CSV table of C-alpha atoms and ligand atoms in Angstrom, one decimal:
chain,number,residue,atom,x,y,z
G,29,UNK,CA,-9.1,19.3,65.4
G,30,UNK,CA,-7.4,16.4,64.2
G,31,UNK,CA,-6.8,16.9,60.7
G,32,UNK,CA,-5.6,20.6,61.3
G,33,UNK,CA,-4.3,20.4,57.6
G,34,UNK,CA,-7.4,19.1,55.8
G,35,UNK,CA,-9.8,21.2,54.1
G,36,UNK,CA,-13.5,20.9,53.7
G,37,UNK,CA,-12.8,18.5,50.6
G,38,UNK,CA,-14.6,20.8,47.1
G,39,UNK,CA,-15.8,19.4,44.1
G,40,UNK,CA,-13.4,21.1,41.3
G,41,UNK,CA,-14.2,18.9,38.6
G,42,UNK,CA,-12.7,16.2,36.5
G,43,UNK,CA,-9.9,19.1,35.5
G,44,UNK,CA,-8.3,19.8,38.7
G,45,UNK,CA,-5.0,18.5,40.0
G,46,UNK,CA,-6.2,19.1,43.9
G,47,UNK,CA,-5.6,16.5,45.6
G,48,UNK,CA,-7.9,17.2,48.4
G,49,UNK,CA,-10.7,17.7,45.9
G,50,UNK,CA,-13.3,15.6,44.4
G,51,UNK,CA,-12.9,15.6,40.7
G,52,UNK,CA,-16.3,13.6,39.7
G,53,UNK,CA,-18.2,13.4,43.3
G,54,UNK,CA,-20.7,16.7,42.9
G,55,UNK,CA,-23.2,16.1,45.5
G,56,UNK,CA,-26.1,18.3,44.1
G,57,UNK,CA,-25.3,17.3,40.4
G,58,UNK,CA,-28.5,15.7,39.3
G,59,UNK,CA,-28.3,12.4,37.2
G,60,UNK,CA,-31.8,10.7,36.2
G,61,UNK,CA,-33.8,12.7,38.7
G,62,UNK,CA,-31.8,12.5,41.9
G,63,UNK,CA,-29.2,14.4,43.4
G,64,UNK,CA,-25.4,12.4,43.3
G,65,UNK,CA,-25.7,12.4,47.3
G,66,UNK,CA,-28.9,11.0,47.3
G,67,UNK,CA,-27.7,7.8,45.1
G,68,UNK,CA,-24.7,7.3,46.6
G,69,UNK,CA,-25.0,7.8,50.8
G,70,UNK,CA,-21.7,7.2,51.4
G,71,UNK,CA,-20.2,5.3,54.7
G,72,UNK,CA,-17.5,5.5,56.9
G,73,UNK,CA,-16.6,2.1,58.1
G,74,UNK,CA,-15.1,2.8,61.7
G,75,UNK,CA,-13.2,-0.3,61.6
G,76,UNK,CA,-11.1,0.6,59.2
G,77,UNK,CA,-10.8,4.1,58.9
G,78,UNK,CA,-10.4,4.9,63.1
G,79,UNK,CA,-9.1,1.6,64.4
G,80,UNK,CA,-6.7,-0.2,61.9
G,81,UNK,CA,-3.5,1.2,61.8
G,82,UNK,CA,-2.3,-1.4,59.1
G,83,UNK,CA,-0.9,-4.5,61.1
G,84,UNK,CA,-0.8,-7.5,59.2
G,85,UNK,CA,0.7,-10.9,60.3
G,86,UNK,CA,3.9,-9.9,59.6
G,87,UNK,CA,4.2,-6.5,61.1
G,88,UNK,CA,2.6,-4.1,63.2
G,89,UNK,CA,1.1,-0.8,62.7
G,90,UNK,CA,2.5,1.9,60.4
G,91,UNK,CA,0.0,4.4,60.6
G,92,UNK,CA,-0.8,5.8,64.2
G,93,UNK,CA,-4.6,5.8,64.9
G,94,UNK,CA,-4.4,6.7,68.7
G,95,UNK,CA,-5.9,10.4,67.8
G,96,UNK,CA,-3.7,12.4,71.2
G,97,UNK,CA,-5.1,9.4,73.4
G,98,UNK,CA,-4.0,6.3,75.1
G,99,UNK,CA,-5.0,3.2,73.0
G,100,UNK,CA,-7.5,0.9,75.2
G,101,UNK,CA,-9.2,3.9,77.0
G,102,UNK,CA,-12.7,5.7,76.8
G,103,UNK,CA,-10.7,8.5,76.0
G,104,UNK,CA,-9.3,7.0,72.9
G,105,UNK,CA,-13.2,5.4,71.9
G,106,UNK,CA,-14.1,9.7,72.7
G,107,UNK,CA,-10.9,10.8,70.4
G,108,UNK,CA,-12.2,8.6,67.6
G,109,UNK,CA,-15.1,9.8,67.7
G,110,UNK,CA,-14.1,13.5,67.6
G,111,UNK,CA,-11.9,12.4,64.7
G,112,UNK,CA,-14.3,10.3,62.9
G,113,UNK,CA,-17.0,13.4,62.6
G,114,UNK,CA,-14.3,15.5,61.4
G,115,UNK,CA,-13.7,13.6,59.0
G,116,UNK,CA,-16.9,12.4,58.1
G,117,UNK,CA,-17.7,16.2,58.0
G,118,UNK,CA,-14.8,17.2,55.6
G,119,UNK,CA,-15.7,14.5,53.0
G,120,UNK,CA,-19.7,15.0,53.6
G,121,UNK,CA,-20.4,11.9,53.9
G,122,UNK,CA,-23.6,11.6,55.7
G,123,UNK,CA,-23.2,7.9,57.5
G,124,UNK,CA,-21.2,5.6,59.3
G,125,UNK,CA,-20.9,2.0,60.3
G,126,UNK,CA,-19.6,0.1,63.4
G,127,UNK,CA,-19.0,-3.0,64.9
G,128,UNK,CA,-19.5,-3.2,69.2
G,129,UNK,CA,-16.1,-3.5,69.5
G,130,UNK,CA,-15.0,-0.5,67.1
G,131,UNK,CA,-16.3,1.8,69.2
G,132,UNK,CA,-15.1,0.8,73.0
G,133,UNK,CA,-12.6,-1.2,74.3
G,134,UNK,CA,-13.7,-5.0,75.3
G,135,UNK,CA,-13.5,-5.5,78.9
G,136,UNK,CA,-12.8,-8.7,80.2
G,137,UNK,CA,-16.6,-8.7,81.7
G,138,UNK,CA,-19.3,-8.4,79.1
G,139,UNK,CA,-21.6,-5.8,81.9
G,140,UNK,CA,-18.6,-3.4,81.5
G,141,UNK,CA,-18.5,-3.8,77.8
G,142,UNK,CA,-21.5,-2.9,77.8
G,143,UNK,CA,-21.8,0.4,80.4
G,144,UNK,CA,-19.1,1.4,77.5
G,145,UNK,CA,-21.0,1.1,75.1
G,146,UNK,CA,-24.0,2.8,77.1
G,147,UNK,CA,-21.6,6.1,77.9
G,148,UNK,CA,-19.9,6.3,74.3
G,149,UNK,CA,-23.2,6.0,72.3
G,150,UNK,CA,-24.5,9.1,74.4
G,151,UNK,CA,-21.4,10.8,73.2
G,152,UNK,CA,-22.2,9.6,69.5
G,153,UNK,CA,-25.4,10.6,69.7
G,154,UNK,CA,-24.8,14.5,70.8
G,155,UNK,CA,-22.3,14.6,67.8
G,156,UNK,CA,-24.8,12.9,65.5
G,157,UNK,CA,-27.2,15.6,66.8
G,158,UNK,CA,-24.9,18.4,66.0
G,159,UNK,CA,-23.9,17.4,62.9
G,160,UNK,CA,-26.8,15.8,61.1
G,161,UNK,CA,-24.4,12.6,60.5
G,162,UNK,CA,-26.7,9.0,60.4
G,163,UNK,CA,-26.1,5.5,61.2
G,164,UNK,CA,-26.3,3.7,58.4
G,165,UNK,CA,-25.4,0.0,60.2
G,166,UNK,CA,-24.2,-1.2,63.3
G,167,UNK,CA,-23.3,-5.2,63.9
G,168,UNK,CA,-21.5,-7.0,66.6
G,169,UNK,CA,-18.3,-8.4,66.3
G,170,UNK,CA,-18.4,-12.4,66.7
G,171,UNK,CA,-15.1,-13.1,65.0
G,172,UNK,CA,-12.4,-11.7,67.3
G,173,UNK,CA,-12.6,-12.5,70.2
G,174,UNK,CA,-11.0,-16.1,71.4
G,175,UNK,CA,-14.2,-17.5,72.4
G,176,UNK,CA,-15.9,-17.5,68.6
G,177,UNK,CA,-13.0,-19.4,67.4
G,178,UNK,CA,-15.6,-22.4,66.6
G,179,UNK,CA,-18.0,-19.7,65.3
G,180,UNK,CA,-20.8,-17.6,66.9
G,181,UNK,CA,-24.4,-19.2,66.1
G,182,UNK,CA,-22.3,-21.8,64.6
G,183,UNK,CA,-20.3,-22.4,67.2
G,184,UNK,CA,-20.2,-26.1,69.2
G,185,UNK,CA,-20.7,-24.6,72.9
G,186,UNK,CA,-24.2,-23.5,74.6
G,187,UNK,CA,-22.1,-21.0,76.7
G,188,UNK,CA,-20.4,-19.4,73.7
G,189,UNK,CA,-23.6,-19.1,72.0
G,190,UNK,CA,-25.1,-17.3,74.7
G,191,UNK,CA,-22.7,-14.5,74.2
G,192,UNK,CA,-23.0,-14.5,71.0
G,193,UNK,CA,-26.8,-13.4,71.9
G,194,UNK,CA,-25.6,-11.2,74.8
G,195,UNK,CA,-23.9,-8.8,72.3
G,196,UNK,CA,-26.4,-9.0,69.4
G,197,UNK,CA,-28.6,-7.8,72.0
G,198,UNK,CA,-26.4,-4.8,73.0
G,199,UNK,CA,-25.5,-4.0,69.6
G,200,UNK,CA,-28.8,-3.8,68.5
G,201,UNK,CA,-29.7,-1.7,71.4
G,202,UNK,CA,-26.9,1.1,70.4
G,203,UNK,CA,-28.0,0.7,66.6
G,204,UNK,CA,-31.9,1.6,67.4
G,205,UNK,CA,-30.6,4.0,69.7
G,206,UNK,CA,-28.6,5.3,67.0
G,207,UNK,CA,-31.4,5.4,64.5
G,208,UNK,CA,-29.7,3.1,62.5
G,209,UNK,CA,-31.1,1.7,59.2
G,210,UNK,CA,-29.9,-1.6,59.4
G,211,UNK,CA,-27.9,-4.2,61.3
G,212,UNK,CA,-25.7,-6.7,59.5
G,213,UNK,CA,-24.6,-10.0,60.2
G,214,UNK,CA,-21.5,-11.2,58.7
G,215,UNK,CA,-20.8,-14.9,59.4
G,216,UNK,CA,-17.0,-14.0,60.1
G,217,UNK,CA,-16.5,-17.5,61.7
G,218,UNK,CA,-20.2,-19.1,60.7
G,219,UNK,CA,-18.8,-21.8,58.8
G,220,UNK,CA,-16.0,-24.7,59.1
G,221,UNK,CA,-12.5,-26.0,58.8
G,222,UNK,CA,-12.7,-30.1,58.5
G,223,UNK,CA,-16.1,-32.1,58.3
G,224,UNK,CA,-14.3,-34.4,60.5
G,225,UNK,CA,-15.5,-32.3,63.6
G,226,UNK,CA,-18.7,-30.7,62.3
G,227,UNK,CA,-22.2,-30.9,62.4
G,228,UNK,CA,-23.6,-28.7,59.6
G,229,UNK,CA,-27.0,-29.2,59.7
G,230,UNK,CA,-27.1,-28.3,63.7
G,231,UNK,CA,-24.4,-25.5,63.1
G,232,UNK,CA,-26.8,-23.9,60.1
G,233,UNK,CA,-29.9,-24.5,62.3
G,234,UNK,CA,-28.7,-22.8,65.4
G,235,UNK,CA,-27.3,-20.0,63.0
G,236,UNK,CA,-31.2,-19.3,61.8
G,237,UNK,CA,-32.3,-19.7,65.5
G,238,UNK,CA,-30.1,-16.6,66.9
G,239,UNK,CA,-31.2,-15.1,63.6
G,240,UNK,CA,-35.0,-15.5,64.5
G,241,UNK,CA,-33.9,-14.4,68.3
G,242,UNK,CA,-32.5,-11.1,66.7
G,243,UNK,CA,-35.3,-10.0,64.7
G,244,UNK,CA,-38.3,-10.8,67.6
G,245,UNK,CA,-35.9,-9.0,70.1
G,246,UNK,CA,-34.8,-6.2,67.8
G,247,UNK,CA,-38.7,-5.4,66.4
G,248,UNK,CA,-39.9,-5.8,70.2
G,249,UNK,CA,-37.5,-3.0,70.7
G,250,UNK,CA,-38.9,-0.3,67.5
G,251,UNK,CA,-36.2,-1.6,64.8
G,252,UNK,CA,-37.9,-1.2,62.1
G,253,UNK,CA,-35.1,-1.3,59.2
G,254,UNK,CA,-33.6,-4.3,57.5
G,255,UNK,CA,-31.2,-7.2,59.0
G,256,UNK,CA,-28.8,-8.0,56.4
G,257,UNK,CA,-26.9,-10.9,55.7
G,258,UNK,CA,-23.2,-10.0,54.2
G,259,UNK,CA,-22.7,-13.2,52.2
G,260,UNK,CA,-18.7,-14.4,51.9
G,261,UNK,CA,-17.5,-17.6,50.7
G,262,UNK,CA,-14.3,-17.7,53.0
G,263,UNK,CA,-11.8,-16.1,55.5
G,264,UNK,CA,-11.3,-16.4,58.0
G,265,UNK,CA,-12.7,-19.8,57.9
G,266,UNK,CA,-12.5,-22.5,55.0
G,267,UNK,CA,-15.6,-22.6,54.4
G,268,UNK,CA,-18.5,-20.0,55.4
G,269,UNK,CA,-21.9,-21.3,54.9
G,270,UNK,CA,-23.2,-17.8,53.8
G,271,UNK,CA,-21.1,-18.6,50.5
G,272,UNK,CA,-23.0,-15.9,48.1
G,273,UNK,CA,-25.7,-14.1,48.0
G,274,UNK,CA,-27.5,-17.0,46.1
G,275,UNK,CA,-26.8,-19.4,49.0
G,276,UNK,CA,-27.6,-16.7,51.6
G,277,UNK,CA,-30.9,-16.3,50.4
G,278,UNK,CA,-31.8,-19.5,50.1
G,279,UNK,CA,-30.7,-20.2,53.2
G,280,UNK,CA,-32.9,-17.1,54.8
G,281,UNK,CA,-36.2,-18.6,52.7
G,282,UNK,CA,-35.7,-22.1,54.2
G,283,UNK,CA,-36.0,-20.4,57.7
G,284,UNK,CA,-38.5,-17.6,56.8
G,285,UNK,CA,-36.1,-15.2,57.5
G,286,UNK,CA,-36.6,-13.5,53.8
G,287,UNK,CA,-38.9,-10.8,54.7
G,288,UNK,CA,-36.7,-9.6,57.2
G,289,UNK,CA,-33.8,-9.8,55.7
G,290,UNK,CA,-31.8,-8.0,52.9
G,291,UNK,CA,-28.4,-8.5,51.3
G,292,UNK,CA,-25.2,-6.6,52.3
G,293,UNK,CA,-23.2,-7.3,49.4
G,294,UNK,CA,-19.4,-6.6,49.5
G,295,UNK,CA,-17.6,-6.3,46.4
G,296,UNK,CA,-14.2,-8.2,47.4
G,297,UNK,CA,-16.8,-11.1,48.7
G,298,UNK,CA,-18.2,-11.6,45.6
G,299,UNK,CA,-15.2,-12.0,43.6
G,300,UNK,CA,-13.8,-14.1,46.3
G,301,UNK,CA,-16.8,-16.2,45.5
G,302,UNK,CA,-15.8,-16.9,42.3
G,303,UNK,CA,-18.3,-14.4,41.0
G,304,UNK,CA,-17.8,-10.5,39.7
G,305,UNK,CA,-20.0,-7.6,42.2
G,306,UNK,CA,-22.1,-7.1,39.4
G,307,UNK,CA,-23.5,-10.7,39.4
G,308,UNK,CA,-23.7,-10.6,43.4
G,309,UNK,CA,-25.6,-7.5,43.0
G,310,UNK,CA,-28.1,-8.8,40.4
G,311,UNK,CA,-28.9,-12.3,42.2
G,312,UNK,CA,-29.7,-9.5,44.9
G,313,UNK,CA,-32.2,-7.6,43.0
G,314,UNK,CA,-34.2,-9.9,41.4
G,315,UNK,CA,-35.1,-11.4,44.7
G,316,UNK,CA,-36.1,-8.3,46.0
G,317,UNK,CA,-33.0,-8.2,48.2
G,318,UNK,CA,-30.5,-5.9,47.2
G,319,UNK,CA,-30.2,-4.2,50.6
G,320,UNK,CA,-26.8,-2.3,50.8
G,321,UNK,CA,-23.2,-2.6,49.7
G,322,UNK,CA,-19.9,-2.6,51.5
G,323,UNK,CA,-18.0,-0.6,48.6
G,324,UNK,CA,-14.4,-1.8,48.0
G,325,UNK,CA,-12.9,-3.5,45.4
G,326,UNK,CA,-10.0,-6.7,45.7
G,327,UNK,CA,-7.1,-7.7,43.9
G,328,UNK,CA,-7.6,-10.3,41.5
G,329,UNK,CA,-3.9,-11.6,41.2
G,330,UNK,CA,-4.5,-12.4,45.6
G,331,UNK,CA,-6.9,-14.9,47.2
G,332,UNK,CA,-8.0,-13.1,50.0
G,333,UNK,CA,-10.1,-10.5,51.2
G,334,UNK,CA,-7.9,-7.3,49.9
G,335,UNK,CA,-10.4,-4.4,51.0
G,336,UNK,CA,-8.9,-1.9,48.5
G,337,UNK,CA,-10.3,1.3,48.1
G,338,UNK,CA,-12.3,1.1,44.8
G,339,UNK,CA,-11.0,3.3,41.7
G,340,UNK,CA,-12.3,0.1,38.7
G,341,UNK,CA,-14.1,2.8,37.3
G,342,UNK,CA,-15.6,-0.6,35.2
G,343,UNK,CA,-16.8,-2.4,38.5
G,344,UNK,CA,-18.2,1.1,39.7
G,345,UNK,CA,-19.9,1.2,36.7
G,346,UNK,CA,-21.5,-2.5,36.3
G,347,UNK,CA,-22.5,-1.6,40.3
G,348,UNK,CA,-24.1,1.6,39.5
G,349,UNK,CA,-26.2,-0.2,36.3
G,350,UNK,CA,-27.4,-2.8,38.9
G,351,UNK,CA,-28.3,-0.1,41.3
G,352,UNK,CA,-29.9,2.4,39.2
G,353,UNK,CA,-31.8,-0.8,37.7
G,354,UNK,CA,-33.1,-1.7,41.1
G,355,UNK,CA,-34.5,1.5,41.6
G,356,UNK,CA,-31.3,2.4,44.5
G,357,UNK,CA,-30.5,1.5,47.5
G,358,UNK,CA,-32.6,0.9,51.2
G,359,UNK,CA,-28.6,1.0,52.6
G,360,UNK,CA,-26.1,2.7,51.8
G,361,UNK,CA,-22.4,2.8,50.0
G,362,UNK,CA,-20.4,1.6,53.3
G,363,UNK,CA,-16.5,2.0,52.5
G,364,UNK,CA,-15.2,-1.7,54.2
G,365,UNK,CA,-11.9,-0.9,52.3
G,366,UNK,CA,-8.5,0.4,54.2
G,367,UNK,CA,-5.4,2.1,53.2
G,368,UNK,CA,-3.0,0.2,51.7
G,369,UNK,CA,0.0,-0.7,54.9
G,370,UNK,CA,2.6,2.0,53.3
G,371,UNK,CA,-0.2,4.6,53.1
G,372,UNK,CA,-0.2,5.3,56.6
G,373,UNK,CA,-0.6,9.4,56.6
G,374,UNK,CA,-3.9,11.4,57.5
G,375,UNK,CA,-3.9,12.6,54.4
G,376,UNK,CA,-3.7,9.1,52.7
G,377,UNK,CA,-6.8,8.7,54.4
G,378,UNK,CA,-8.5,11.5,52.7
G,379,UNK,CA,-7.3,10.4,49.4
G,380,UNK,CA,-8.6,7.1,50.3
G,381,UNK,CA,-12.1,8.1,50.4
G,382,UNK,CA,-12.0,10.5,47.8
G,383,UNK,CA,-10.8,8.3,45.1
G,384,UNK,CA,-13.9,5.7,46.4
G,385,UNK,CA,-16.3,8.2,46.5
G,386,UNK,CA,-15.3,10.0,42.9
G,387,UNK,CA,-14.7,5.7,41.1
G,388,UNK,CA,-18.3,5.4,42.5
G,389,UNK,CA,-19.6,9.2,41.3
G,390,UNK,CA,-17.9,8.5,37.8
G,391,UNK,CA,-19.7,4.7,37.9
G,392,UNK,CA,-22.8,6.6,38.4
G,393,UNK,CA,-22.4,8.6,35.5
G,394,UNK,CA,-21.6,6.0,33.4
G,395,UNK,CA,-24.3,3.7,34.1
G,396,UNK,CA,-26.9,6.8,33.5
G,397,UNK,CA,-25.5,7.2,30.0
G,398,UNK,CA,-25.5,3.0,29.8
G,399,UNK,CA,-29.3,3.4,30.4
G,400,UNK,CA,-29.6,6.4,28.6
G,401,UNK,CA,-27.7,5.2,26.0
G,402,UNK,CA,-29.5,2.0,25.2
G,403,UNK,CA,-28.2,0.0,22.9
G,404,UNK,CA,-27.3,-2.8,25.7
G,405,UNK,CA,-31.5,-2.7,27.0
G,406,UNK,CA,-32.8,-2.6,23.8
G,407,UNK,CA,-30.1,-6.0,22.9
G,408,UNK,CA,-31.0,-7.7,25.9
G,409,UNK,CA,-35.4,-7.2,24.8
G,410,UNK,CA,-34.7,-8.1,21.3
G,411,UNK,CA,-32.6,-11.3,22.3
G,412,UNK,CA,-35.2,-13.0,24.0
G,413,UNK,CA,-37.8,-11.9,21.4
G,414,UNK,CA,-39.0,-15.2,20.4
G,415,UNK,CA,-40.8,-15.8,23.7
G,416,UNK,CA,-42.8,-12.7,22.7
G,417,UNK,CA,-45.5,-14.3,20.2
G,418,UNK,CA,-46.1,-17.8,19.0
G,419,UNK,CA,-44.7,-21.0,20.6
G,420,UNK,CA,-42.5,-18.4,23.0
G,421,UNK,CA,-45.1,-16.5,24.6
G,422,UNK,CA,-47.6,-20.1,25.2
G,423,UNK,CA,-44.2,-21.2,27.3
G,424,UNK,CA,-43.9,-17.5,29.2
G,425,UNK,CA,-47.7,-18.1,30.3
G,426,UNK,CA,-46.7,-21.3,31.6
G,427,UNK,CA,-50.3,-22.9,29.3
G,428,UNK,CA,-47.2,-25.1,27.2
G,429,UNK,CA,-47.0,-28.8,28.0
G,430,UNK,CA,-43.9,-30.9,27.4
G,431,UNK,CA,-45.6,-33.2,24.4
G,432,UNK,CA,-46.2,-29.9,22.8
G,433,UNK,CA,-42.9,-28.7,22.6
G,434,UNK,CA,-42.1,-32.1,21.7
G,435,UNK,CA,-44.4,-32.2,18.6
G,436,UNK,CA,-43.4,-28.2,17.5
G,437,UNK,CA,-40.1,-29.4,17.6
G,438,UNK,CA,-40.2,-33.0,15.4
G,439,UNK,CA,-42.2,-30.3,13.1
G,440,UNK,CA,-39.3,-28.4,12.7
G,441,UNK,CA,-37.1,-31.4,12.7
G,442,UNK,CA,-34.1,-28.9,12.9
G,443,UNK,CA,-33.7,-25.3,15.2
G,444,UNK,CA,-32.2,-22.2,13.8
G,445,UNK,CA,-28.9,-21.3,15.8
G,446,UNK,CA,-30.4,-19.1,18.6
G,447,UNK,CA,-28.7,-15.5,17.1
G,448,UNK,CA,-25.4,-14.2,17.6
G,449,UNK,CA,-24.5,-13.4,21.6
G,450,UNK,CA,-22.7,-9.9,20.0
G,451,UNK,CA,-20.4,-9.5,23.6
G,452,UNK,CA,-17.6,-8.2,21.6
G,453,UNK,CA,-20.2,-5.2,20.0
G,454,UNK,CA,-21.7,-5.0,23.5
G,455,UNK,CA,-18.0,-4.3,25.6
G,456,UNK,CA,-17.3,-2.0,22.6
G,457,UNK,CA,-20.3,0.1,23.7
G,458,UNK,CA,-19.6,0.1,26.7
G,459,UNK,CA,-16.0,1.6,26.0
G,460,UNK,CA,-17.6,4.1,23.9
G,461,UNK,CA,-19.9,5.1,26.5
G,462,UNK,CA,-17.2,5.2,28.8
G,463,UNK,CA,-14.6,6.9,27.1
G,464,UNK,CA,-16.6,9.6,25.4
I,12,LIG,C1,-15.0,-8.7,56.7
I,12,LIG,C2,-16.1,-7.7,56.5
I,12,LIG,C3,-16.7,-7.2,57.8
I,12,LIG,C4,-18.1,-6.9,57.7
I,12,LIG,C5,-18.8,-6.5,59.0
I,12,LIG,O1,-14.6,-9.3,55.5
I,12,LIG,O2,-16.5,-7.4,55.4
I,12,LIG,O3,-16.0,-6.1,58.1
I,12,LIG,O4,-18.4,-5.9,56.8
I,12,LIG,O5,-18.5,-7.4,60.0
I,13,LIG,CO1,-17.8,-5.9,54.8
């Protein structure tokens, strides 16, 4: 036992003062036909949670994540894993994510990496047996390492790019072994610093090449779940080409990469891109490509990639709309958020992922009586009314020709103003569905 101290986490209720208790997360609480767990299957992200003990790049770690073991050992990849279940266990939450490297040591010669990973995926496996835990995604880390400095597909060197495919390879391996759902590629490094030194065009070819090498290699092997592209606009590099998830998927249609891949979208991404989750989440969904979400929230006052634990119950709620819209998930709720550096106790974890997992229960709730609700639907239909009969509809059908507009226009010689917007009503019903 790691967490000695840590109960199985209850549900008590929005009431209770517990806490190690969830106060809105009730997993067999039924909201429009499905149980809460179903909605939401929740992720542990084993970057964050087992490995990072809160260095930045001005101090080291403050919490201690070595779990009884010596750090940069298979006994310390085992301990992780025995603490990772445990926890995973207390909190039921039913999957987990990983990077390659999350999950063993690096050796300095990628065959060894790669027994590693061979022995400690065995070990995952028995516990995934015994506990009923899933995979929800695996990926491999091309961003830390030295030799992806230039990037991974993106990068300028034939020899770099070749390891690049090396530990897709193995990390798709481990994630079908796994039974994972899907397999994400974030382009960490995919993108540049200075045009002065950079061939976009070949960079964003060779990108959908080892994309294309992925999916024949990873189908030929029985994956049969969805790649996902995790779009980001920056950090660590200037400029990442998968930007949002607009440019993301265009870029995956120029390639015919579309039907293979989904979007991971990641709520501190979005905003970095300029953009809130919610409109992330919707240019997902009505391509048909709302995949998964890395579930975290960022700090709008910072210009980086803040990873907080989300507790905007407004942002959980605007998520939950899009999702429940979309008809849920094929992924999952991955947590890709860490404690804050000053929260560095066990405990802090637990309080980490409860408050995450209740902002997204609450969201969830919320949306429901959004939808339920229905004055924001039934605004949204009768706002766009006009292309219901008449001149509107002859346009929707797509029978309209530009002269004809032309001439219905001069006819009217002057348009109405196109009706009021009403936000203002529309955020006050939202407040009153919220706070009621
Ligand atoms: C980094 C990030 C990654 C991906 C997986 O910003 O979000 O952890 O989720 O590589
Ligand atoms: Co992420």
């Amino acid at each position: 036992m790691y967490f000695e101290n840590i109960p199985v986490i209850p549900y008590e209720g929005p009431q209770s003062r517990n806490p190690l208790a969830f106060k809105f997360y009730n997993p067999d609480q039924v909201i429009m036909g499905k149980t809460m767990r179903e909605h939401l299957p929740f992720a542990m992200a084993w970057w964050h949670n087992l490995c990072a003990g809160g260095t930045d790049m001005f101090g080291r770690d403050t919490a201690d994540k070595s779990f009884g073991a010596e750090k940069g050992t298979m006994e310390h990849a085992k301990a992780k894993v025995d603490a990772g279940f445990e926890f995973m266990q207390k909190l039921g939450i039913e999957y987990f994510c990983f990077h390659d490297v999350d999950i063993v040591p690096e050796a300095d010669d990628i065959k060894e990496t790669n027994r590693r990973l061979d022995e400690i995926s065995d070990y995952i496996l028995e516990k995934m047996k015994a506990t009923g835990i899933k995979c929800l995604w695996g990926t491999a880390n091309m961003f830390s390492n030295p030799r992806f400095m230039n990037g991974a597909g993106s990068t300028n060197s034939a020899e770099v790019y070749c390891f690049a495919a090396a530990q897709i390879k193995k990390a798709l391996d481990i994630t079908v072994k796994l039974g994972g759902k899907g397999y994400v590629f974030w382009g960490g490094r995919e993108g540049y610093e200075t045009l002065l030194n950079t061939d976009v065009k070949f960079e964003q070819e060779n990108i959908a090449r080892l994309m294309k090498m992925a999916v024949k290699y990873g189908r030929s092997i029985g994956f049969t779940g969805d790649f996902y592209i995790e779009p980001k606009p920056k950090e660590p590099m200037k400029h990442q080409y998968d930007f949002d998830a607009a440019t993301a998927i265009g870029f995956l249609r120029q390639h015919g990469l579309d039907k293979d891949f989904k979007m991971n979208i990641e709520a501190n991404h979005a905003t970095l891109a300029g953009h809130t989750f919610q409109h992330d989440l919707r240019i997902s969904a009505i391509n048909g490509m709302l995949g998964s979400i890395d579930a975290n929230q960022g700090d709008y006052l910072l210009g980086w990639d803040t990873d907080e634990f989300p507790f905007d119950v407004y942002e959980t709620t605007m998520c939950m709309y899009e999702v429940l819209k979309a008809g849920g998930l094929t992924g999952g709720f991955n947590f890709d958020a860490k404690n804050r550096r000053p929260s560095y106790t066990p405990e802090d974890m637990f309080h980490a992922y409860i408050l995450g997992m209740d902002a997204f229960a609450l969201g969830l709730i919320k949306a429901a009586k959004i939808i339920e609700d229905g004055r924001i639907d039934a605004f949204i239909a009768e706002r766009y009314a006009s292309y219901k009969t008449g001149i509107g509809a002859k346009i929707v059908s797509g029978e309209a020709t530009l002269e004809e507009l032309a001439a219905y226009a001069d006819e009217l010689g002057a348009a109405k103003l196109p009706g009021s917007g009403r936000q203002e009503y529309l955020e006050s019903v939202v407040n009153s569905v919220l706070f009621t």
